[in-house]
Short mmCIF file of C-alpha atoms and ligand atoms in Angstrom, two decimals:
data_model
loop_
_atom_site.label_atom_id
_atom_site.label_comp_id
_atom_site.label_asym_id
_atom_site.label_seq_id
_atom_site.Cartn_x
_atom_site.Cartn_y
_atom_site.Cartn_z
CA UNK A 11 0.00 0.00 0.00
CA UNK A 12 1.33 3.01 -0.91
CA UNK A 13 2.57 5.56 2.14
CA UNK A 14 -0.44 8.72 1.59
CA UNK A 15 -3.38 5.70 1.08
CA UNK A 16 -1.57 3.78 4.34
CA UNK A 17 -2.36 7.99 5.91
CA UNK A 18 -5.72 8.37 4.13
CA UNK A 19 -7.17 4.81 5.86
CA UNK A 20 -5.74 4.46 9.04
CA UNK A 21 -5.92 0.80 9.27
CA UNK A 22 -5.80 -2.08 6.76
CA UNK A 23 -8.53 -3.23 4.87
CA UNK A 24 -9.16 -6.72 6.89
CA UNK A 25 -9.52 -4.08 10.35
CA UNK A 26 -6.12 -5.34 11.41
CA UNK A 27 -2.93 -2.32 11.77
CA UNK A 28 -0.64 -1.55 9.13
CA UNK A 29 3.15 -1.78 9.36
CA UNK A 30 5.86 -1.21 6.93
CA UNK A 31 7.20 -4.91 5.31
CA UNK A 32 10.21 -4.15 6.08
CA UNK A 33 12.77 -1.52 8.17
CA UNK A 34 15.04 -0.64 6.69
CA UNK A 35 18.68 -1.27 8.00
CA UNK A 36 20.37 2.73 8.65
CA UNK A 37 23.39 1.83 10.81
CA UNK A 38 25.66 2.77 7.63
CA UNK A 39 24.45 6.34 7.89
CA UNK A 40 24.53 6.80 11.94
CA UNK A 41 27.74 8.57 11.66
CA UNK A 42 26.18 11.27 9.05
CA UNK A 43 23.11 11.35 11.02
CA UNK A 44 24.99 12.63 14.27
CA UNK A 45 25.69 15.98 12.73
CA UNK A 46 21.55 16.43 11.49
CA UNK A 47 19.47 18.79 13.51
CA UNK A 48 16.19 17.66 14.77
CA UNK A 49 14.03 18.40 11.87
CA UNK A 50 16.90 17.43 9.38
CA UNK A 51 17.27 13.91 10.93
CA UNK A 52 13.22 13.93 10.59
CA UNK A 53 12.91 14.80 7.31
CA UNK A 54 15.67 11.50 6.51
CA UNK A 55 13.64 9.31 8.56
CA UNK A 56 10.80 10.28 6.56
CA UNK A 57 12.26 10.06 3.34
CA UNK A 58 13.14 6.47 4.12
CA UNK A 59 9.21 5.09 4.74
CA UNK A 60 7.61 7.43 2.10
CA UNK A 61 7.05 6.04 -1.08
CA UNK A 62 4.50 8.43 -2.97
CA UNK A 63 5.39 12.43 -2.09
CA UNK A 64 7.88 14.07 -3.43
CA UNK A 65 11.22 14.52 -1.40
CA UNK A 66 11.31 18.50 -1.18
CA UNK A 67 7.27 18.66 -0.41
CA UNK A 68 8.08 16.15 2.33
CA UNK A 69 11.02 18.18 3.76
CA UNK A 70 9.07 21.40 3.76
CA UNK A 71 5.88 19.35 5.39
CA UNK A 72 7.80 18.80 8.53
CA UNK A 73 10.29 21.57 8.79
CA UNK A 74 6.86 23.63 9.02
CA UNK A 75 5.27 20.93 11.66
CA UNK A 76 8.36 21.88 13.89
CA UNK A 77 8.32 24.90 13.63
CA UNK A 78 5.27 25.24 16.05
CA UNK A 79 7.73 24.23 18.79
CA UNK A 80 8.62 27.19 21.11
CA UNK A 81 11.99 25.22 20.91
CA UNK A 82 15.36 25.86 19.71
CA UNK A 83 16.03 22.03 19.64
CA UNK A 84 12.26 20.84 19.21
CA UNK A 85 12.61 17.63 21.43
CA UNK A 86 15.46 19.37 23.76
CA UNK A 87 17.04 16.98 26.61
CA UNK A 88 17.63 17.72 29.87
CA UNK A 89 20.25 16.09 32.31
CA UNK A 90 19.04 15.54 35.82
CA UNK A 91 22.48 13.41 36.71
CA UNK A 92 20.59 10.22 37.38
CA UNK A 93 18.52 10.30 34.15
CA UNK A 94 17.98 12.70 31.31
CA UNK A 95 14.90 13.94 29.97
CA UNK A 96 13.70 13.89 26.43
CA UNK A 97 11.28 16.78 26.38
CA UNK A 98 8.47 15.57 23.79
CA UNK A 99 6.16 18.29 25.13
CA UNK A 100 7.36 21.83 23.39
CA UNK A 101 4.53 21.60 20.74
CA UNK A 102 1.47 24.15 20.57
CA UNK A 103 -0.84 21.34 22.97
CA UNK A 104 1.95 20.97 25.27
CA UNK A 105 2.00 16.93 25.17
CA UNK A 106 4.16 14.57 22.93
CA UNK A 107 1.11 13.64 20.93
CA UNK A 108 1.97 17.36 18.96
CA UNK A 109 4.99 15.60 17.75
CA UNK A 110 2.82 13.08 15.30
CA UNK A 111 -0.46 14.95 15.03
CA UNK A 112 1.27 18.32 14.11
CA UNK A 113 3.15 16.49 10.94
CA UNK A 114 -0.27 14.23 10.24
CA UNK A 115 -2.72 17.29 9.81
CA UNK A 116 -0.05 18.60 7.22
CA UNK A 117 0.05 15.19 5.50
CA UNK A 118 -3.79 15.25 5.32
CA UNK A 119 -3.42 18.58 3.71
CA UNK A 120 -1.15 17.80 1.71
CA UNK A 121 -2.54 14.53 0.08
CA UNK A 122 -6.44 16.29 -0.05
CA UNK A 123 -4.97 18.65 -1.83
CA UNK A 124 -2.93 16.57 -4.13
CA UNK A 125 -6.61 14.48 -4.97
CA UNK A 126 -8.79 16.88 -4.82
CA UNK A 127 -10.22 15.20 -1.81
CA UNK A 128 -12.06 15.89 1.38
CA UNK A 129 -11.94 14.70 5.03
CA UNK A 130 -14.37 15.42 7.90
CA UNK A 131 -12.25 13.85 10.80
CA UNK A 132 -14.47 12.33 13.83
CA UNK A 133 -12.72 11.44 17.34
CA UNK A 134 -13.65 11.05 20.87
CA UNK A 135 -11.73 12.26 23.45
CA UNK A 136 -11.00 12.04 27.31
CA UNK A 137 -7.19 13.70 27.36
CA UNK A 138 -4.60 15.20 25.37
CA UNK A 139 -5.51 13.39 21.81
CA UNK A 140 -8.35 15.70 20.99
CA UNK A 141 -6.90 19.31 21.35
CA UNK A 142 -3.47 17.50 19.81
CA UNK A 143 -5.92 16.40 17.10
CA UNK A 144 -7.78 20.10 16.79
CA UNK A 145 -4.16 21.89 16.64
CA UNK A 146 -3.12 19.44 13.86
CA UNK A 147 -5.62 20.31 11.31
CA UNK A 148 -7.27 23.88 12.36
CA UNK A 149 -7.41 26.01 9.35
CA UNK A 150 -6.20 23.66 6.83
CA UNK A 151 -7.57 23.33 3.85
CA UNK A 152 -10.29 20.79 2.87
CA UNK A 153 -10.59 18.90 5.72
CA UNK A 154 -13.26 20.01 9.20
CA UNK A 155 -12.99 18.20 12.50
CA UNK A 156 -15.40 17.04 14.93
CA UNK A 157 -14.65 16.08 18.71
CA UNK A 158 -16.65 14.20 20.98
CA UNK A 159 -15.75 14.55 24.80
CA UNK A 160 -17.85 13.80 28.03
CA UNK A 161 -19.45 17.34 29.01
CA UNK A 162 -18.41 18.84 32.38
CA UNK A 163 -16.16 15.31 32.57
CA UNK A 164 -13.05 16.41 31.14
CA UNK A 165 -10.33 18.49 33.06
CA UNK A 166 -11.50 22.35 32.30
CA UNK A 167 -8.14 23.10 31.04
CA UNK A 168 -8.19 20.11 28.36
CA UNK A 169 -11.70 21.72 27.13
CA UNK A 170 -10.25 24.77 26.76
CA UNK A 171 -7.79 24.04 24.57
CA UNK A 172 -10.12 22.16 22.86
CA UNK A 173 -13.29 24.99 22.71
CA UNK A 174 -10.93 28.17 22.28
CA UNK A 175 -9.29 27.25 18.98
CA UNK A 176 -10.98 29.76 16.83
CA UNK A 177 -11.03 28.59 13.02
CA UNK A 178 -14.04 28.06 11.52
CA UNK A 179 -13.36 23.79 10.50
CA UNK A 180 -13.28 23.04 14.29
CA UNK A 181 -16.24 21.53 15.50
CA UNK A 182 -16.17 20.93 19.34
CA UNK A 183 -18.95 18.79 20.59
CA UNK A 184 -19.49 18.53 24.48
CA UNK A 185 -21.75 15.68 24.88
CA UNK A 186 -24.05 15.05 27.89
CA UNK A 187 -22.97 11.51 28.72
CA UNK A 188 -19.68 9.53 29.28
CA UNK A 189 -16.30 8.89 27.43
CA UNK A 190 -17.81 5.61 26.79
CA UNK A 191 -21.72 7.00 25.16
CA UNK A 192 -19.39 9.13 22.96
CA UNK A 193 -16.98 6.38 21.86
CA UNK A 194 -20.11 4.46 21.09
CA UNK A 195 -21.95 7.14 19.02
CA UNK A 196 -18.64 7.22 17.39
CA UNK A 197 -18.81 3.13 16.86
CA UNK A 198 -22.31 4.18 15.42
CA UNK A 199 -21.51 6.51 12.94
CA UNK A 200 -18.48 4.84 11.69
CA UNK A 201 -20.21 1.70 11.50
CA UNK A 202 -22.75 2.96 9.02
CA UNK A 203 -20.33 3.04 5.72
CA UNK A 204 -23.17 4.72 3.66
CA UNK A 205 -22.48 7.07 6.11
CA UNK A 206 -18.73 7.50 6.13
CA UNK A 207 -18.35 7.12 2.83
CA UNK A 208 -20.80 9.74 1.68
CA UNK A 209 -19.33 12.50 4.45
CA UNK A 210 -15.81 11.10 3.53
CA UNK A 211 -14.93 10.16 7.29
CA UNK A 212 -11.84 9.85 8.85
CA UNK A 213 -9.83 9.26 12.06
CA UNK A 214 -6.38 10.63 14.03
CA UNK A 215 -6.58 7.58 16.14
CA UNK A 216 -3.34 6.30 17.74
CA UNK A 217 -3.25 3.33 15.25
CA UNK A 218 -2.35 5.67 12.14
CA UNK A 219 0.96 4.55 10.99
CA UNK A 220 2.47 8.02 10.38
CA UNK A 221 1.62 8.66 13.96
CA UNK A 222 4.39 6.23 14.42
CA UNK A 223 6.60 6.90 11.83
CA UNK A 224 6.49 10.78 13.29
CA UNK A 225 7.35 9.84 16.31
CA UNK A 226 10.56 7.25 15.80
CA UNK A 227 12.90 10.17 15.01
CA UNK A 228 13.45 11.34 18.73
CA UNK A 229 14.46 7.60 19.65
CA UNK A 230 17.24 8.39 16.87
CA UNK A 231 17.50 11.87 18.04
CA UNK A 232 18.68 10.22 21.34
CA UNK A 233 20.61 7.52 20.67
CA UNK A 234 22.89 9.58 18.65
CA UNK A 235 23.82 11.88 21.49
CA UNK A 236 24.82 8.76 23.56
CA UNK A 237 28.10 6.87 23.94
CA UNK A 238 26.41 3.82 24.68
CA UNK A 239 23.57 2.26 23.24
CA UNK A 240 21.10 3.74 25.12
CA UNK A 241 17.87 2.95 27.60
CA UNK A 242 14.91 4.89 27.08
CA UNK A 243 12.07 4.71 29.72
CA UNK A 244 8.33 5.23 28.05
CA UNK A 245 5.62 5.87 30.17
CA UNK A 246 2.47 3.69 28.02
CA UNK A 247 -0.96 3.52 27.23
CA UNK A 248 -1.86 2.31 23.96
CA UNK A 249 1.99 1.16 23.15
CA UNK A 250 2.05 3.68 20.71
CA UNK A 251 5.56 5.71 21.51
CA UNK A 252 6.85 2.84 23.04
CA UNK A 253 6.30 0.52 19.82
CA UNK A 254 8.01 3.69 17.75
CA UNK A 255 10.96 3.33 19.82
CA UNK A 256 11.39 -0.87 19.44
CA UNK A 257 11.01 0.04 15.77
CA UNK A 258 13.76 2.32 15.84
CA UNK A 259 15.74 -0.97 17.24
CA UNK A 260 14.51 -2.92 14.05
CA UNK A 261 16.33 -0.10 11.83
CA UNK A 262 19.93 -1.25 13.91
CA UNK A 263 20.09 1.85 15.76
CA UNK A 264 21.86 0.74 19.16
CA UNK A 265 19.12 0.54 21.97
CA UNK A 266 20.13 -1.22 24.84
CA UNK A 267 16.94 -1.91 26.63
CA UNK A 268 13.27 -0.13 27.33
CA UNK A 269 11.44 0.49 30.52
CA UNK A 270 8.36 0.39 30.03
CA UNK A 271 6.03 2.26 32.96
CA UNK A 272 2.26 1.71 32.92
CA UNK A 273 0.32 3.25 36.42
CA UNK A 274 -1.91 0.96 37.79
CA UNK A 275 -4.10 -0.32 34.37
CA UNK A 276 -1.40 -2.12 34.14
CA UNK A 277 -2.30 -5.01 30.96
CA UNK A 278 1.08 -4.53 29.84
CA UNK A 279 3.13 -4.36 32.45
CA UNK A 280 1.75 -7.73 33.83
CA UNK A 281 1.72 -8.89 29.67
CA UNK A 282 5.64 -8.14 29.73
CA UNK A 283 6.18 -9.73 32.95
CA UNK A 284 4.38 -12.92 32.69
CA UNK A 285 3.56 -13.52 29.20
CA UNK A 286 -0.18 -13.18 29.84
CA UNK A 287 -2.43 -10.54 28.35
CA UNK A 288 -5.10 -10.37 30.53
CA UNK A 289 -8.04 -7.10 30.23
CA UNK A 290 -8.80 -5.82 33.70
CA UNK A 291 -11.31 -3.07 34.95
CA UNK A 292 -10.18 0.71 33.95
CA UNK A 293 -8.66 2.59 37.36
CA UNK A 294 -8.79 6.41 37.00
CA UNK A 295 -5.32 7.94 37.69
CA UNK A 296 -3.30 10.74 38.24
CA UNK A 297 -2.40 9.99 34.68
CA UNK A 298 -5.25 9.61 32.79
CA UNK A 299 -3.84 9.19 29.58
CA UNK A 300 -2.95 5.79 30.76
CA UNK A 301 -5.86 4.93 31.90
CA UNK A 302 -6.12 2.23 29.27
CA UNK A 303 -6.58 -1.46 29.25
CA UNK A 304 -6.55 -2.14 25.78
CA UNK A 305 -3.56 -1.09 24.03
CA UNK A 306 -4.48 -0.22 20.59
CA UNK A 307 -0.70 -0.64 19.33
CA UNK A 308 -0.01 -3.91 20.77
CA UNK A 309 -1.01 -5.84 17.74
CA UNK A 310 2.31 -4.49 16.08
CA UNK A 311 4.46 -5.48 19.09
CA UNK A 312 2.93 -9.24 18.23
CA UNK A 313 3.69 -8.64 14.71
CA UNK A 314 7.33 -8.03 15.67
CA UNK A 315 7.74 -11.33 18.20
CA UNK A 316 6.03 -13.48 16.02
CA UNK A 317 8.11 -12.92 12.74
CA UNK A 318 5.96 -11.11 11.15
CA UNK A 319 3.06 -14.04 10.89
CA UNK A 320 -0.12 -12.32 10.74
CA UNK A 321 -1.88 -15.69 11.40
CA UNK A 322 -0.51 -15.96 14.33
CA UNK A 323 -1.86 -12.45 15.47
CA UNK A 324 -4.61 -13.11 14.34
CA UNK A 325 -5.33 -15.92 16.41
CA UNK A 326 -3.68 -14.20 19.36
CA UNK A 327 -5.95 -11.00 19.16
CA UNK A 328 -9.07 -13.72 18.37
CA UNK A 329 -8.08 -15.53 22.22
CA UNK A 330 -8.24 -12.25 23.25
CA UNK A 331 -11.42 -10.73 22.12
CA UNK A 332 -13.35 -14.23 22.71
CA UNK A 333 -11.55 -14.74 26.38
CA UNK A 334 -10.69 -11.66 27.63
CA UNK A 335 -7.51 -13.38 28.18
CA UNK A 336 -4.51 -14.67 25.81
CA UNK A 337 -1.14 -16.16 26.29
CA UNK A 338 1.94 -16.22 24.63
CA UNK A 339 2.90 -19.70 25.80
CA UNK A 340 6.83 -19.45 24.91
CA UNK A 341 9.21 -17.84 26.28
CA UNK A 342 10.13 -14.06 27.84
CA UNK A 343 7.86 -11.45 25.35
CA UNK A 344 11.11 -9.48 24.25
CA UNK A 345 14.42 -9.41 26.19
CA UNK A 346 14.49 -5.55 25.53
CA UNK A 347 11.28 -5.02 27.79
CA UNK A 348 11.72 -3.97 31.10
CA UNK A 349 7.89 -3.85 32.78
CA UNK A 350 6.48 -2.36 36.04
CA UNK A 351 3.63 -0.90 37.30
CA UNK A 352 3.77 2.27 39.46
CA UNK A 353 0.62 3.23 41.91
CA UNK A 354 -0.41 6.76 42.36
CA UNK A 355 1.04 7.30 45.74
CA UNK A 356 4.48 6.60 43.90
CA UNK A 357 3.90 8.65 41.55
CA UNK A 358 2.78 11.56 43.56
CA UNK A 359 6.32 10.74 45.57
CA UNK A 360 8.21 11.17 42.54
CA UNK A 361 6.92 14.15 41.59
CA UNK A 362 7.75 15.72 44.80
CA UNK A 363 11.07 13.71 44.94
CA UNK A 364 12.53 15.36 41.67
CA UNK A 365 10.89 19.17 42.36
CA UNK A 366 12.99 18.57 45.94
CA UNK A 367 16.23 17.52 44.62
CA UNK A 368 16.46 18.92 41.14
CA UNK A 369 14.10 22.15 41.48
CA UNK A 370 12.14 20.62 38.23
CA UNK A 371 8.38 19.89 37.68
CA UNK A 372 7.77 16.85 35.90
CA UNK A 373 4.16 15.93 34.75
CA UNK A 374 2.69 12.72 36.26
CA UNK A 375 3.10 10.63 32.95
CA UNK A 376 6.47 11.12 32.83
CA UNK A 377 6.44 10.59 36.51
CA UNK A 378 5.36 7.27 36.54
CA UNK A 379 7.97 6.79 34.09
CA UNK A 380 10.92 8.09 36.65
CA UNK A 381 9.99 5.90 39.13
CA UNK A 382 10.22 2.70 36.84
CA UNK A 383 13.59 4.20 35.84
CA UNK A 384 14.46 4.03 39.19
CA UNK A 385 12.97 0.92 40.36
CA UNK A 386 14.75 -1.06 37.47
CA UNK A 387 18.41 1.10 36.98
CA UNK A 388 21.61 -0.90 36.26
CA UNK A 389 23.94 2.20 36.89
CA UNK A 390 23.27 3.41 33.20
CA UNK A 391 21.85 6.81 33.13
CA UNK A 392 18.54 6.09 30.89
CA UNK A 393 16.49 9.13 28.45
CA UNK A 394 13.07 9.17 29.89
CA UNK A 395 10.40 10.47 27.78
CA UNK A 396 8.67 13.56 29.25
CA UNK A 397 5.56 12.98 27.94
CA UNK A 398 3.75 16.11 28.93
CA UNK A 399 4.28 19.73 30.63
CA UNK A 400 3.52 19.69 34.19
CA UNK A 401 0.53 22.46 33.59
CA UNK A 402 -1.19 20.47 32.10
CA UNK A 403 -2.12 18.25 35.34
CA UNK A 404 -1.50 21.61 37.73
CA UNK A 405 -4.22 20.08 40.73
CA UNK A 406 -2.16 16.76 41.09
CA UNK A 407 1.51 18.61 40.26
CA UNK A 408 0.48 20.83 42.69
CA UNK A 409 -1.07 18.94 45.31
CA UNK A 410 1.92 16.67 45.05
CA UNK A 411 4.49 19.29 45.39
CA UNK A 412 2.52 21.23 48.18
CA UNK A 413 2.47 24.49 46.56
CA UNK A 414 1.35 26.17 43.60
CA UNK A 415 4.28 25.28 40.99
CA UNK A 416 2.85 24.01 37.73
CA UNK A 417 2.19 27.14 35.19
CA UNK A 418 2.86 27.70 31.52
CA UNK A 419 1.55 31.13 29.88
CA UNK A 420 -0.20 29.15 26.71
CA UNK A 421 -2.45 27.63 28.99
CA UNK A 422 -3.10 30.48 31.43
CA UNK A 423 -3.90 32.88 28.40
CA UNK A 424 -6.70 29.89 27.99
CA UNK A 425 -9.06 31.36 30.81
CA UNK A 426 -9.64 34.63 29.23
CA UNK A 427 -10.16 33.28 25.56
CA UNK A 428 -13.58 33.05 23.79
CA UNK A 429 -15.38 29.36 23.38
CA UNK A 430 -16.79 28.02 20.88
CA UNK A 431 -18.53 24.35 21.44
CA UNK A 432 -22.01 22.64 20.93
CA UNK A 433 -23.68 20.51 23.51
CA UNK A 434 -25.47 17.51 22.34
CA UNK A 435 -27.51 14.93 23.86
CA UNK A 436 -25.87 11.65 24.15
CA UNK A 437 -27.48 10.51 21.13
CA UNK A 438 -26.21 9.24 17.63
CA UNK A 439 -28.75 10.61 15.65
CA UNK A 440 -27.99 14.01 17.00
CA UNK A 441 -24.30 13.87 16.26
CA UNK A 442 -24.68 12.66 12.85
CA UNK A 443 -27.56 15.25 11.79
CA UNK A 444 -24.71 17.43 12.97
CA UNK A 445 -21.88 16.18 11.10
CA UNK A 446 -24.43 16.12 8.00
CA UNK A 447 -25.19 20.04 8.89
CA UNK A 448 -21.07 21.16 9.39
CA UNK A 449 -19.38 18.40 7.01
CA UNK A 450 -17.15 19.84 3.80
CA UNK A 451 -18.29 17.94 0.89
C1 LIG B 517 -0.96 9.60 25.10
C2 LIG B 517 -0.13 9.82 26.31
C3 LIG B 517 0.56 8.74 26.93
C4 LIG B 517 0.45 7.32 26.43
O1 LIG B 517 1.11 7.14 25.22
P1 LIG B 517 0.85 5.85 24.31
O2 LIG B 517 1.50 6.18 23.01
O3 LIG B 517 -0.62 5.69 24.24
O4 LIG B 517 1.53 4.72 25.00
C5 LIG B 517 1.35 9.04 28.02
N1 LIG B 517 1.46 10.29 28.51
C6 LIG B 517 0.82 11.34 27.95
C7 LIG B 517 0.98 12.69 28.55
C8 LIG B 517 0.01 11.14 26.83
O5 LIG B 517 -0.64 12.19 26.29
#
């Protein structure tokens, strides 16, 4: 499949996730690479996977992506002594989710343009994804967005950067019912092709495979400022940055080992340890973009162990969905993976631990992450991913800290903006007479 129709889709046409067929092999060109800037090393990276745009367009596409970062370095690392810190979270939504959905919108742009196309994008939200999502595609051409989230049950500073986005192809729809009534209207609408196909409707879900691709370049970034092949701790939820990291390993860039940190919906920490994927009930956390128990990524990682036998994933991802339960039967998962599980009160430690000793504020994703680090070091110093700025969470950063600490001016500025949004009843009819009403065609 060709890469903008791989963009375009989303997933593959039997419902399963798409990955390349093959990585290609770079460590002939690590030497050359160490001297690339951010976006340069990007724009190779990109160049490599990318069958069907044009070099220079692709180049330009992602320098301009970047350059929404209100940093020098884009992805800039910071050295705490015991670990270092791989800022992801410099982007105009302040999480590492900018770094994918900031180059997707573009590519949706891009390719629209190229066909003459049009997109109305539908997503639900109960986090970061959906104003990630908004600031991807706001004002571009062809293409308007629609956002589901739970009314009055989001965090008021998520809705606001969600609701104060001004352009006119931003649709934000506050509906009165739960994450889960507007993940099912979603289900709905999607599920009636006449539907989607006549309103030409897409999704920015985590299983898009330029979401991924986006996001392998600061594993490179990384590993080239290191001496030693490096460890990078990834705090998870749907095993989407983490899987962009073991597929950095699959391209021979040196990786020694991963940590990966789940809080306590903890599927793959206990899949890692024991072999056993096994769904338990959703906890709400002090890091709720975790607060997952069915990793929508994982399907790749299975790709990966089992030699790229699709059968076999298939029948592993069938035991799943029929048992709630399914085992890998032989062996450790992957001798890179190092899993654990870290509770809130740990987490809430950290965070106070590292504001104590190093005077920084670390968001409670990349908390939980920090604590793994810590719970599983072998005297290297590892890159942990910091997955989001500490504003973004300021009742927990703060409460955890014991004083008012967590600020950035983007989001304060936030309060005093004008809202746009439209509440709905929790009701699929509703939404879709919408979506009929606002949708380019
Ligand atoms: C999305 C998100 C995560 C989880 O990332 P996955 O790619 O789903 O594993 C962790 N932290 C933050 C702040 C996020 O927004």
């Amino acid at each position: 499949m060709p890469f903008t129709e791989a963009v375009l889709t989303g997933l593959a046409p039997d419902g399963g996730l798409l990955v390349p067929e093959r990585f290609p092999d770079v460590r002939d060109r690590l030497d050359a690479w160490r001297r690339l800037s951010y976006v340069e090393l990007a724009q190779e990276i990109f160049r490599l996977y990318v069958d069907d745009v044009p070099g220079e367009d692709l180049d330009h596409l992602i320098a301009d992506a970047f350059a929404t970062f209100d940093h020098p370095d884009v992805v800039p690392v910071v050295d705490l002594g015991d670990f270092k810190l791989l800022e992801l979270f410099h982007g105009p939504t302040l999480s590492f989710k900018d770094v994918a959905l900031q180059v997707l919108g573009r590519l949706f742009e891009y390719i629209l343009k190229a066909s003459g196309g049009r997109l109305n994008i539908m997503g639900a939200t109960s986090g970061d994804t959906g104003s990630a999502a908004i600031h991807g595609v706001r004002g571009r051409a062809n293409i308007r967005i629609f956002v589901l989230y739970p009314n009055g049950k989001t965090s008021r500073l998520q809705e606001l950067q969600m609701t104060t986005v001004p352009d006119a192809n931003v649709y934000c729809l506050a509906i009165d019912g739960s994450f889960d009534d507007c993940q099912t209207i979603l289900k709905t609408i999607f599920g009636d092709l006449g539907f989607k196909s006549r309103y030409q409707l897409g999704a920015v879900n985590s299983m898009n495979w330029a979401r991924v691709l986006a996001q392998m370049s600061y594993y490179v970034y990384a590993a080239l400022k290191s001496t030693e092949p490096p460890t990078f701790v990834v705090p998870t939820g749907n095993f989407g940055n983490i899987f962009a990291g073991l597929a950095v390993s699959e391209m021979g860039v040196p990786i020694d080992r991963f940590v990966l940190a789940t809080n306590e919906n903890d599927i793959l920490a206990r899949f890692f340890q024991t072999g056993v994927y096994r769904r338990g009930p959703v906890r709400y956390t002090l890091s709720p973009s975790m607060d997952i128990q069915i990793a929508s990524n994982f399907e790749r990682f299975l790709y990966l162990r089992f030699r790229h036998d699709a059968e076999r994933v298939r029948a592993f991802m069938a035991d799943f969905a029929a048992a709630g339960e399914a085992s890998l039967g032989d062996g450790v998962p992957d001798e890179r993976i190092t899993a654990v599980a870290i509770d809130d009160a740990v987490t809430a430690r950290t965070i106070h631990d590292v504001y104590d000793r190093d005077g920084y504020i670390v968001d409670p994703h990349t908390a939980v992450g920090i604590a793994a680090a810590r719970q599983t070091t072998n005297g290297a110093v590892p890159f942990c991913m910091a997955a989001a700025h500490p504003a973004k969470f300021p009742e927990s950063v703060d409460a955890a800290i014991g004083k008012p600490t967590a600020r950035h001016p983007t989001l304060d500025a936030l309060s005093t903006a004008p809202e746009r949004r439209t509440v709905l009843p929790a009701d699929k009819d509703a939404v879709a007479d919408f979506v009929r009403a606002h949708a380019t065609a």
